[in-house]
Amino acid sequence: MNQTPEAGAQAGPDTFLDAAHRVGRRIAADAQWRGDACTWQVVTPDRSSPGVRRGVAATAGPAVYEGTSGIALFLAELSAATGDPELARTAMGGVRFALNEAAEMNESAFGYHSGRVGVAYAVARVGELLRAPELYGEAEALLRPLAGNEARDMGMDVIAGGGGAIPALLRLTGQVDAELALGIARALGDNLVRVAVREPDGWSWGTMRTSSVRNLCGYAHGAAGIAHGLLELYAATGDGSYRYAAEQGFLYERSLYSPEDGNWPDLRHTELGEYQFEGRTEQLRERLRAGDWLPTPPRHYMAAWCHGAPGIGLSRLRAYQLLGDAVYLEEARASFASVQRSITDEVGMNFSLCHGRGGNAETLLEGARILGDDSLLEPARAVAVTGIHRYEDAGEPWPCGTMGGVQDPGLLLGEAGIGMFILRLARPDVPSPLVLTAPDDTPAQGGRAGAEEYAALQKQTVEEHFGRTLRVFGALGEDVDALVPARAMGPAPRVSDARAAYDALAAHVAATADAERRALLEDAFTVDRTRFDLARSVEDYTQEFLESLARLPQEELDWREGRVGLSPRARVVSTRWDWDAWLDLGDEASPPPEDDAYYLVQFSGGRATARRLSPFAALILQAVQEPASLDELIGVVKEAVASPHGAPDAGWLEDRVVEQVAQAYRAGFVGFERGLVGAGAG
């Protein structure tokens, strides 16, 4: 996109305000009135024709993202800046429509962009701007059904769940029942802490678990936006558990950052997502069962508010503002280069807030405000001026974030958002619609409150990864507190506590001079070490979903027609000492029993778990670590269980083997591949 910084420098606030006003007047003129309420025609994906990506016209709903509350929010902000009564009238009409429709929203629809909380925020903000305080009660009425349902928040992210709802609820505490809003926010935060996937390198959230290669980075659907919401909750309450969870989310993304690309990866599995979005699950199942597997997509990067550096940069700017830690400033500055390239160089990029120039420029606007660096504004000003000349002045439709870039009035995909971007260049005091923050008078900003909750959650996290090992080491007389010391709340951690504990335990075992003692400690560490290493090794979460989809019903299987193989996300391990039995005895004066114990370590749903195995089950699973036919498997077992009195009955043995394999197949520990039995396998 051809532009010059000088063009932006020459444009004053009046230039931008006039352009935003023209956008707003056009949106208001297109309103479709129904009594004292109004709505608009927006563009939505056509789901009636699977496999065809196109947009179709539809009546806007109530949500902030693409509905009337989001459009009304822009029109009210613009009316307050210009004094235009027609914009105010239309904003009120959009709010009335949203209130009528939002009453039917699900009572677990928490999202800022797609749920009740966002509508309530927009309604209250419009009431504030247009001096209509009666709207505060309407906003509160939308929130009340949510209380008590926080554990049902399935969206979790900024768009659809607690990540976006928390900051909006904190903003609402001055206009609705503060105890209600804060109570919902805290319950959502507690739920996000509870359901976090506590990975080796930080925390993530499974917002798109069956259609993302890993749990997502990014602001709209990933760790950045959820961590930002939790950090705002820490700022508002002083509860250190929320700060700890936020830091762990930032750590997860830090482990995936690419210095070469100056960006964080977009971890969505696009092809798999298309199948699911279009409702073609059965077609995908048939494809997989025919042996045509979906490959893991190569790692790719997107530069947008929703996915990539622009949105992640916004979260780090706010983290730096609240906590003052240099690591967040470094990451924010790392995002600026990606942002500037995207808004100036990316050919064909639209101007929307969600995944266009308007949203990307928001990172520069916030950077200029928080860091006091007005030079960051110049690329944003320049791209806005170029767009105004090319589209607004020429009477051409702005390219929107819809399918095909077609014209749309919505806030996140359409012209209301484009107008909001231009308006914020004229009036920087207009709140960003993309990154809400806690009120400025919150108690924890800049403070060190919450150390006790922080330490408790840190200890819990380490114990979830290595609790078994620490208990055994402690019973053996090791000083585990010195070995894995608690980290005080303060500077942002550079590695996760789980990773730090792993490194400390591994180093201690390796440094133990006495060979017998070292063997004892190594054995005690085996299961947790395997869990940790397995969790770090799994790079594509979608394979578990695809395998479950392709799995044949057991009644359709003939075990002799193929090979059985252990899942690549499972390990069978054994220990020389039975540590579980020893811990259960509680007699630390006695030596641990030297008796082999077997475990299945499995990675599923983003977590690695360990379960005790019987010796027979362990034998079966060890035998299929490389795919084996049923006859090969029976032969291995027959040899292992043979005694001087002879081999067990062949029929009885086959039944036992088949029963064990069937149980493992149902549980997902093993897979079955037809037609792979070699000529000599029988």
Coordinates of N, CA and C in Angstrom, one line a residue, residues 201 217 224 227 231 246-259 262-264 308-320 323 325-339 363 371 492-495:
D201 N 6.0 -25.6 29.5 CA 6.6 -24.3 29.3 C 5.6 -23.2 29.6
C217 N -1.7 -19.3 20.5 CA -1.2 -18.0 20.8 C -2.2 -17.0 20.3
A224 N -2.7 -15.0 25.0 CA -2.4 -13.5 25.2 C -3.7 -12.8 25.8
A227 N -4.6 -14.3 29.3 CA -3.7 -13.8 30.3 C -3.9 -12.3 30.6
L231 N -4.7 -10.7 34.2 CA -3.9 -9.7 34.7 C -4.8 -8.5 35.2
A246 N -1.6 -15.4 34.7 CA -1.3 -14.5 33.5 C 0.2 -14.7 33.1
E247 N 1.1 -14.7 34.0 CA 2.5 -14.8 33.7 C 2.7 -16.2 33.0
Q248 N 2.1 -17.2 33.5 CA 2.2 -18.5 32.8 C 1.7 -18.5 31.4
G249 N 0.6 -17.8 31.1 CA 0.1 -17.7 29.8 C 1.1 -16.9 28.9
F250 N 1.7 -15.9 29.4 CA 2.7 -15.2 28.6 C 4.0 -16.0 28.4
L251 N 4.3 -16.9 29.4 CA 5.5 -17.8 29.2 C 5.2 -18.8 28.1
Y252 N 4.0 -19.3 28.0 CA 3.7 -20.3 27.0 C 3.9 -19.7 25.6
E253 N 3.5 -18.5 25.4 CA 3.7 -17.8 24.1 C 5.1 -17.5 23.9
R254 N 5.9 -17.1 24.9 CA 7.3 -16.8 24.8 C 8.0 -18.0 24.3
S255 N 7.6 -19.2 24.7 CA 8.3 -20.4 24.2 C 8.1 -20.7 22.8
L256 N 7.1 -20.1 22.2 CA 6.8 -20.3 20.8 C 7.2 -19.2 19.8
Y257 N 7.7 -18.1 20.4 CA 8.1 -16.9 19.6 C 9.2 -17.2 18.6
S258 N 9.1 -16.7 17.4 CA 10.1 -16.9 16.4 C 10.9 -15.6 16.2
P259 N 12.1 -15.5 16.6 CA 12.9 -14.2 16.4 C 13.1 -14.0 14.9
G262 N 9.9 -12.6 13.8 CA 9.4 -11.5 14.6 C 7.9 -11.6 15.0
N263 N 7.5 -12.8 15.2 CA 6.1 -13.1 15.4 C 5.9 -14.4 16.2
W264 N 4.6 -14.5 16.6 CA 4.2 -15.8 17.3 C 3.3 -16.5 16.3
G308 N -1.5 -13.3 16.2 CA -0.2 -12.8 15.8 C 0.3 -11.5 16.6
A309 N 1.3 -10.9 16.2 CA 2.0 -9.9 16.9 C 1.2 -8.7 17.3
P310 N 0.3 -8.2 16.5 CA -0.5 -6.9 16.9 C -1.2 -7.1 18.2
G311 N -2.0 -8.2 18.3 CA -2.8 -8.4 19.5 C -2.0 -8.8 20.6
I312 N -0.9 -9.6 20.4 CA 0.0 -10.0 21.5 C 0.7 -8.8 22.0
G313 N 1.1 -7.9 21.1 CA 1.8 -6.7 21.5 C 0.9 -5.8 22.4
L314 N -0.4 -5.8 22.1 CA -1.4 -5.1 23.0 C -1.3 -5.6 24.4
S315 N -1.3 -6.9 24.5 CA -1.3 -7.6 25.9 C -0.1 -7.2 26.6
R316 N 1.1 -7.2 25.9 CA 2.3 -7.0 26.6 C 2.5 -5.5 27.0
L317 N 1.9 -4.6 26.2 CA 2.0 -3.2 26.6 C 1.2 -3.0 27.9
R318 N 0.1 -3.6 28.0 CA -0.7 -3.5 29.2 C 0.0 -4.2 30.4
A319 N 0.7 -5.3 30.2 CA 1.4 -6.0 31.2 C 2.6 -5.1 31.7
Y320 N 3.2 -4.4 30.7 CA 4.3 -3.5 31.1 C 3.8 -2.3 31.9
L323 N 2.9 -3.9 35.5 CA 3.9 -4.5 36.2 C 5.3 -3.9 36.1
D325 N 7.7 -4.5 34.1 CA 8.8 -5.5 33.8 C 9.3 -5.3 32.4
A326 N 10.6 -5.3 32.3 CA 11.3 -5.0 31.0 C 11.0 -6.1 30.0
V327 N 10.7 -7.3 30.4 CA 10.5 -8.4 29.4 C 9.2 -8.1 28.6
Y328 N 8.2 -7.5 29.2 CA 7.0 -7.2 28.5 C 7.2 -6.0 27.6
L329 N 8.1 -5.1 27.9 CA 8.4 -4.0 27.0 C 9.2 -4.5 25.8
E330 N 10.1 -5.5 26.0 CA 10.8 -6.1 24.9 C 9.9 -6.8 24.0
E331 N 8.9 -7.5 24.5 CA 8.0 -8.2 23.6 C 7.0 -7.3 22.9
A332 N 6.6 -6.2 23.6 CA 5.8 -5.2 22.9 C 6.6 -4.5 21.7
R333 N 7.8 -4.2 22.0 CA 8.6 -3.5 20.9 C 8.9 -4.5 19.8
A334 N 9.0 -5.8 20.1 CA 9.2 -6.8 19.1 C 8.0 -6.9 18.2
S335 N 6.8 -6.6 18.7 CA 5.6 -6.6 17.9 C 5.5 -5.4 17.0
F336 N 6.1 -4.3 17.3 CA 5.9 -3.1 16.5 C 6.4 -3.2 15.1
A337 N 7.5 -3.9 14.9 CA 8.0 -4.1 13.5 C 7.0 -4.9 12.6
S338 N 6.5 -6.0 13.2 CA 5.5 -6.8 12.5 C 4.3 -6.0 12.2
V339 N 3.8 -5.1 13.1 CA 2.6 -4.3 12.9 C 2.9 -3.3 11.8
T363 N -2.2 -1.3 18.0 CA -1.0 -1.6 18.8 C -0.1 -0.3 18.8
L371 N 3.8 4.4 26.2 CA 5.2 4.7 26.2 C 5.6 6.1 26.0
A492 N 9.3 -10.7 36.1 CA 8.6 -11.8 35.2 C 9.5 -13.0 35.1
P493 N 9.0 -14.2 35.3 CA 9.9 -15.4 35.1 C 10.3 -15.5 33.6
R494 N 11.5 -16.0 33.4 CA 12.0 -16.3 32.1 C 11.7 -17.7 31.6
V495 N 11.5 -18.6 32.6 CA 11.1 -20.0 32.3 C 10.0 -20.4 33.3

